Each structure stands twice: as C-alpha cells, then as structure tokens.
Short mmCIF file of C-alpha atoms in Angstrom, two decimals:
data_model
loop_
_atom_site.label_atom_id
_atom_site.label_comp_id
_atom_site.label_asym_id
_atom_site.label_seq_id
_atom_site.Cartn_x
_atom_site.Cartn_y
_atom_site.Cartn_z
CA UNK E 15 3.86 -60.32 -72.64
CA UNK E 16 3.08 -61.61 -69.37
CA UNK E 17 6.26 -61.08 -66.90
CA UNK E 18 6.81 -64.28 -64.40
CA UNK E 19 10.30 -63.63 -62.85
CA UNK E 20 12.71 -60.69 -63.54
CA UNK E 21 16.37 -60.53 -63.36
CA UNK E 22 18.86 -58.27 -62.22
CA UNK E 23 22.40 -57.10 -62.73
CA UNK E 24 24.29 -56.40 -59.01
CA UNK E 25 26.68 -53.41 -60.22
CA UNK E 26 25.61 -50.17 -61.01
CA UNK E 27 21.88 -51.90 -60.99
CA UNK E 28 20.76 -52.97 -57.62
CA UNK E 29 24.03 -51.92 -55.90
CA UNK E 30 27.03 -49.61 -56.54
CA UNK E 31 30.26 -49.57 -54.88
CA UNK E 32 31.76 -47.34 -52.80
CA UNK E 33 33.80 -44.45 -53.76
CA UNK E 34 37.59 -44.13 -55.01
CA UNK E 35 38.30 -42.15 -52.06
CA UNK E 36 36.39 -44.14 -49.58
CA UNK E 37 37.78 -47.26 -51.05
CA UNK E 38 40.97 -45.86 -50.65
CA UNK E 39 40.70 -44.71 -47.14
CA UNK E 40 39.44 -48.16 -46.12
CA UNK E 41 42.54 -49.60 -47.77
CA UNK E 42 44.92 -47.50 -45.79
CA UNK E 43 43.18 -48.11 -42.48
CA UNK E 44 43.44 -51.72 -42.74
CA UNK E 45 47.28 -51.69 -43.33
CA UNK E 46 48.21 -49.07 -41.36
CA UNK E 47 49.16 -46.79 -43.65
CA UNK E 48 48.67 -42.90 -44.49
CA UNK E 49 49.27 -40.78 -47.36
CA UNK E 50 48.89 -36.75 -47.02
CA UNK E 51 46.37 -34.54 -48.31
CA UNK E 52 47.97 -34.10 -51.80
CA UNK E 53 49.44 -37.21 -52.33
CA UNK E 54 46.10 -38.83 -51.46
CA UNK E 55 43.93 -36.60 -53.67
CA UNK E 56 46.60 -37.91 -56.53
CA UNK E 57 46.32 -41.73 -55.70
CA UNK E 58 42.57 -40.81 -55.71
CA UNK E 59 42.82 -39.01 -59.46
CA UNK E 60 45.14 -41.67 -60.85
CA UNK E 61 42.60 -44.87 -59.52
CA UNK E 62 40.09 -43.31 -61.08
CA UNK E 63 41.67 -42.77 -64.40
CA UNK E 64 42.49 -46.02 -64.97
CA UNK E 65 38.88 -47.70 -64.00
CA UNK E 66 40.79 -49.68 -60.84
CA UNK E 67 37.56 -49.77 -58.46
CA UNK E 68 35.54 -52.39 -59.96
CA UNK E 69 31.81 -51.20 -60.53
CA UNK E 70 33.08 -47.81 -59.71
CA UNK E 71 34.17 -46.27 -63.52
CA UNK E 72 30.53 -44.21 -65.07
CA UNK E 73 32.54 -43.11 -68.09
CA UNK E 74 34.43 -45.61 -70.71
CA UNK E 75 38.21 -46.23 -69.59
CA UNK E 76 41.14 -46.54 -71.44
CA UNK E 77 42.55 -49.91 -70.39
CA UNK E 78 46.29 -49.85 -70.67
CA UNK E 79 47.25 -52.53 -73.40
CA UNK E 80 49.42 -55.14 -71.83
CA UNK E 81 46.37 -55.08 -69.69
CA UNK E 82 43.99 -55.39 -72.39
CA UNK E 83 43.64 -59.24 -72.87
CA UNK E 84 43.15 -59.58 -69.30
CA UNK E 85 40.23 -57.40 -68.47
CA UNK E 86 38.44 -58.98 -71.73
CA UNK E 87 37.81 -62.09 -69.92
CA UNK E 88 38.07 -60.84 -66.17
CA UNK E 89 35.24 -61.52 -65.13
CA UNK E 90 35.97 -65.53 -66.24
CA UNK E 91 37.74 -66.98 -63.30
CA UNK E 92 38.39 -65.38 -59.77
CA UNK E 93 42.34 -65.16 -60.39
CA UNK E 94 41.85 -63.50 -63.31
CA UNK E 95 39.57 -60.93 -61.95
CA UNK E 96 42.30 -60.37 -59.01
CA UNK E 97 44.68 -60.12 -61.55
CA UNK E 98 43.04 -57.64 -63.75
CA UNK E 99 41.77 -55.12 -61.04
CA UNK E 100 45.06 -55.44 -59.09
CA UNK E 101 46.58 -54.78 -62.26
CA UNK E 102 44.91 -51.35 -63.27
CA UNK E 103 45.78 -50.61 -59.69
CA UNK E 104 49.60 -50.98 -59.95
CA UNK E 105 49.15 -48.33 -62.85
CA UNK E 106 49.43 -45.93 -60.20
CA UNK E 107 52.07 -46.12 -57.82
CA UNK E 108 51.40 -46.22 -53.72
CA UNK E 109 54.46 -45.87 -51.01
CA UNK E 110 53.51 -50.03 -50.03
CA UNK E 111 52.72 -52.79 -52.14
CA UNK E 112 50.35 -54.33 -49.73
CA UNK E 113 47.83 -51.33 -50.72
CA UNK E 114 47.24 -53.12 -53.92
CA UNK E 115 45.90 -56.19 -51.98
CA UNK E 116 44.30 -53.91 -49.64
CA UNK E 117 42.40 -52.29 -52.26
CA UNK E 118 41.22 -55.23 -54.03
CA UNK E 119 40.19 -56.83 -50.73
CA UNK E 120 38.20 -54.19 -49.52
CA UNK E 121 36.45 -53.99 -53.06
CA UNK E 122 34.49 -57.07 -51.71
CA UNK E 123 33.76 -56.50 -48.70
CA UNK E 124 29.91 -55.85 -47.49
CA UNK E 125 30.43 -52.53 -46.20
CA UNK E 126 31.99 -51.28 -49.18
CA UNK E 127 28.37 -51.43 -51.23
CA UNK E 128 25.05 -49.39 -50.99
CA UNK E 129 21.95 -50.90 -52.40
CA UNK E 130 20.19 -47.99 -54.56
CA UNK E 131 17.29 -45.98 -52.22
CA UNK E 132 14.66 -48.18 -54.51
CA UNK E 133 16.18 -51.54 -54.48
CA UNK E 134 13.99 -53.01 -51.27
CA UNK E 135 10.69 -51.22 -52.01
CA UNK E 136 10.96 -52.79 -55.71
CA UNK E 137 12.20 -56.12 -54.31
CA UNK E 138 9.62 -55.91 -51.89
CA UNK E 139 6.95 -55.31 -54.64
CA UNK E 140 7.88 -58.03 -56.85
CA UNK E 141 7.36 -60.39 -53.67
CA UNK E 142 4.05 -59.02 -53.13
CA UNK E 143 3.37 -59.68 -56.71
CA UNK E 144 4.52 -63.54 -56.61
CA UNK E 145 7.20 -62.70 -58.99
CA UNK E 146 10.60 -64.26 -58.48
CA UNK E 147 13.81 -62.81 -58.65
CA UNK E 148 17.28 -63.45 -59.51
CA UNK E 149 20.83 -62.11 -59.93
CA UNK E 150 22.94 -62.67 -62.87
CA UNK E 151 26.23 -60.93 -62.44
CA UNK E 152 30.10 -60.39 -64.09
CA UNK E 153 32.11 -60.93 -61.55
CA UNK E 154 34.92 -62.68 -59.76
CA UNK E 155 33.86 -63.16 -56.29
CA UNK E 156 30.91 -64.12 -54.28
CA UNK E 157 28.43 -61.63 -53.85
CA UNK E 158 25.93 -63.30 -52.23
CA UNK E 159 26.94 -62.20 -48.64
CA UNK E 160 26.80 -58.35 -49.26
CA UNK E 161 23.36 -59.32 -50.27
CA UNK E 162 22.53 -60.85 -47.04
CA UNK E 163 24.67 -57.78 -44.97
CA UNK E 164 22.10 -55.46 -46.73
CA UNK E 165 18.81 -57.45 -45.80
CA UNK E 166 18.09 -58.21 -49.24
CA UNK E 167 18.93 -61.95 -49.34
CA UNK E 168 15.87 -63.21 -48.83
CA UNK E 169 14.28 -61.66 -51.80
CA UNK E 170 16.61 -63.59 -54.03
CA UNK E 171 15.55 -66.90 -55.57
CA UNK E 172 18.99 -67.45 -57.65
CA UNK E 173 22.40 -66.09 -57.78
CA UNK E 174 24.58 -66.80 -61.07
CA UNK E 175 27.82 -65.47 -60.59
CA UNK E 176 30.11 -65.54 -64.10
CA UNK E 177 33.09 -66.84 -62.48
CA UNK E 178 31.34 -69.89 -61.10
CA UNK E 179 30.39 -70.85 -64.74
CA UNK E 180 33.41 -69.76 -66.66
CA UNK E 181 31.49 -67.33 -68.92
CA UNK E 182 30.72 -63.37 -68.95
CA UNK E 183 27.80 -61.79 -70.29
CA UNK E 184 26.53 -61.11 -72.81
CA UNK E 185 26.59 -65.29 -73.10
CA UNK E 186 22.96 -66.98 -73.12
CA UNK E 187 23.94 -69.34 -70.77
CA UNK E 188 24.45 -67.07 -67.70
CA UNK E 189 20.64 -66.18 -68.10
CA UNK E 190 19.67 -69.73 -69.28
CA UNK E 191 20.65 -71.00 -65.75
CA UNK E 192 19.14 -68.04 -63.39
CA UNK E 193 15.61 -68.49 -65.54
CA UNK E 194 16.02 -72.33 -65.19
CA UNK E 195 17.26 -71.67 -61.32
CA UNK E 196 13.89 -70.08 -60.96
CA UNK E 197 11.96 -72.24 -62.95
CA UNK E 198 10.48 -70.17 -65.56
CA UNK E 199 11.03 -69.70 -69.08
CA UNK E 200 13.07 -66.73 -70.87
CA UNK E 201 10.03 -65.49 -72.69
CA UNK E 202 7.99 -65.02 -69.82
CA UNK E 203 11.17 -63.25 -67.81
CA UNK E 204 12.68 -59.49 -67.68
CA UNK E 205 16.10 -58.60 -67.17
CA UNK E 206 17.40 -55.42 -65.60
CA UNK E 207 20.54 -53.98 -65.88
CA UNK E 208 22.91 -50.68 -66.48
CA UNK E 209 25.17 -52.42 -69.23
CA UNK E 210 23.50 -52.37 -72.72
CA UNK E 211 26.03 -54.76 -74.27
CA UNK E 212 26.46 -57.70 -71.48
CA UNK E 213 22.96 -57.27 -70.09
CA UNK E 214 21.18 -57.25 -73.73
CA UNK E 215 22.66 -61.02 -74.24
CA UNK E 216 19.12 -61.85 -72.04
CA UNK E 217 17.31 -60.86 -75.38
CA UNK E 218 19.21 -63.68 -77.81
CA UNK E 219 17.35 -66.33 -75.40
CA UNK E 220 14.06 -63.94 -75.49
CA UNK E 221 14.25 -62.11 -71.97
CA UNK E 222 12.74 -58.43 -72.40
CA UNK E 223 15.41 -56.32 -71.17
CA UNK E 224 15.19 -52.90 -69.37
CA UNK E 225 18.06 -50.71 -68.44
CA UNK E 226 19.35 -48.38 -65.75
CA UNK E 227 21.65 -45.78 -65.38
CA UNK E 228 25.19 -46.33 -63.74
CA UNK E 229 24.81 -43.40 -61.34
CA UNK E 230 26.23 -42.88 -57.66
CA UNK E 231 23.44 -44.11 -55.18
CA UNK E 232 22.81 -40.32 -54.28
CA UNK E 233 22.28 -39.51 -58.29
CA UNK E 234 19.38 -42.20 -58.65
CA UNK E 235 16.81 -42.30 -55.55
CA UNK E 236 14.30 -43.69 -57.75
CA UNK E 237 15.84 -45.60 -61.02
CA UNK E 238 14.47 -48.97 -60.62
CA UNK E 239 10.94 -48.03 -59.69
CA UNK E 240 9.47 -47.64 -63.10
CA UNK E 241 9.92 -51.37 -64.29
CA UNK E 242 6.94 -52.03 -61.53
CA UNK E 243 5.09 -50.12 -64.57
CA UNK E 244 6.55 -52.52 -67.04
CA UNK E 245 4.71 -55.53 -64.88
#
C-alpha cells in the first residue's frame, strides 16, 4: 500500500490541552476570581473526576447519567458540546457561576493547547514528501485558529470539524469528506489518531489506521515520529 495523504485526529494526537489546574487558573484570572490553596486543589480533584476539561481525561470517566445522553452525541452540534462540558463542570460546585463559562471558554482558546514536541518535524516531513494532510476531529468548536496560533496552519490541506457536519466519529463520512477535501482516495490514505473506537471508523471506508497514545505533551516527545516509517 502506497500512502498519498494521511489524516490526523487534533486531541490527544497532534495537540493536547492544557491542564485541569492550568485551565482552572486561567478561568479564575479572567473573572476575577480566587479560590485558596485547598479549596483550589479540590475544584482541581473534582474537574478531573468527572472528565470536565475536554481532551484532558487519559483514563475512562464515569459520566453522571442525566448527563449520559448528552455527551453521546456532544460532539454533534456546538450547543450541545457547550452543554455537555459545562455540564460535567457544574458536577462540582465553584463560589461563582460565571466560572463554568469561564472554564468552557478558555477550553478553546489558542493558548490553552500544546502541539506534541514531534508534531512540526512530522508535518514538516510529510510536506517534504508531497504528501497532504488533513484534520478530522470530534468537536464543537473551530479549531482551525489554534492551528494557525501554533504555526502549523499551513501544513494543513483540510479541516473537518464534526460539528460542522452533524456527525461524530467513528461515521465514514467525516473521513469521506477530508480524503475527498484533499483529493485522494481512502485506500491510498492513513489516518492517525489516539481513539481506537472513533478513529478506527477510517478503516470501514479503507483508510489504514495508526494510533497514538493520549499522553501529556511532556510524556510523548516522540509519539508521532514512527508513522514516517509506515510511509
């Protein structure tokens, strides 16, 4: 197999988000607010247990179950995904309600993301190599400008963005368009990505599919340099 274009996840794959306590802090700053040392290390504790950073949980999460429904199809529509993250949020009380807007604000902000230590050198590669790339993503916002704050816009042929198309992976159709956005076809493309049940849907439309872990940007220096072996 000959690979033409490859594909990437943004979470967890070619970026990761910020941490609870960092996302926190950020949240506080921009409303003013402060919380002491213990009752910040709780908010910190209780965010984390109930998977309220998005991109942010490495370990499964118990979704509360009035919640449930909702964070099936978050990633569908951009009020949903507000409503679902703010949601988990509001799990864990805070001394002001405008945290919880705060929090989910600052979730998509540029600054909030580091690209992985590997992600321009293997971007950078793939341009060398004449392959095209794209991004197909579960998510509720647009990602496109952390991208750009990052410098790694212009290695990106094609963003597809779930909640533009009103489907989540694992559905064919999210990789259908980015391999039709870049103009090859699904059997000469690779897809990339940390999730092995949404990111595997690439295979029903006969992507080859290579994983990642989901680790902090400090845990995984080098994680996406050995698919330049696959090409």
């Amino acid at each position: 197999m000959t690979i033409k274009a490859v594909l990437f996840d943004f979470s967890g794959t070619l970026f990761r988000i910020e941490s609870t306590a960092s996302w926190l802090r950020a949240a506080l700053d921009a409303t003013g607010l402060a919380l002491a040392d213990g009752e910040f290390g709780r908010a910190v504790a209780g965010l984390d247990e109930v998977g309220a950073l998005p991109g942010g949980s490495t370990h499964p999460v118990e979704v509360p179950a009035h919640l449930a429904g909702l964070m099936a199809v978050r990633d569908v529509d951009a009020e949903r995904h507000r409503a679902a993250y703010t949601g988990l949020a509001r799990e864990v009380p805070l001394p002001d309600d405008r945290l919880y807007d705060a929090l989910y604000e600052r979730h998509m902000a540029p600054e909030a993301w580091r690209p992985y230590p590997d992600a321009l050198d293997v971007l950078t590669a793939l341009r060398g190599r004449g392959i095209p790339v794209g991004v197909v993503s579960n998510i509720g916002w647009d990602l496109r400008p952390v991208f750009v704050e990052h410098g790694l816009d212009p290695y990106i042929g094609t963003y597809v963005m779930s909640y533009r198309h009103g489907v989540q992976k694992p559905d064919p159709r999210l990789f259908t368009a980015a391999c039709e956005g870049l103009g090859v076809a699904p059997a000469d493309t690779l897809m990339v990505g940390d999730d092995r049940h949404s990111d595997a849907g690439a295979a029903d439309i006969g992507c080859a599919v290579h994983f990642v872990d989901h680790l902090p940007v400090t845990q995984r220096p080098d994680g996406l340099r050995p698919l330049l072996d696959l090409l």
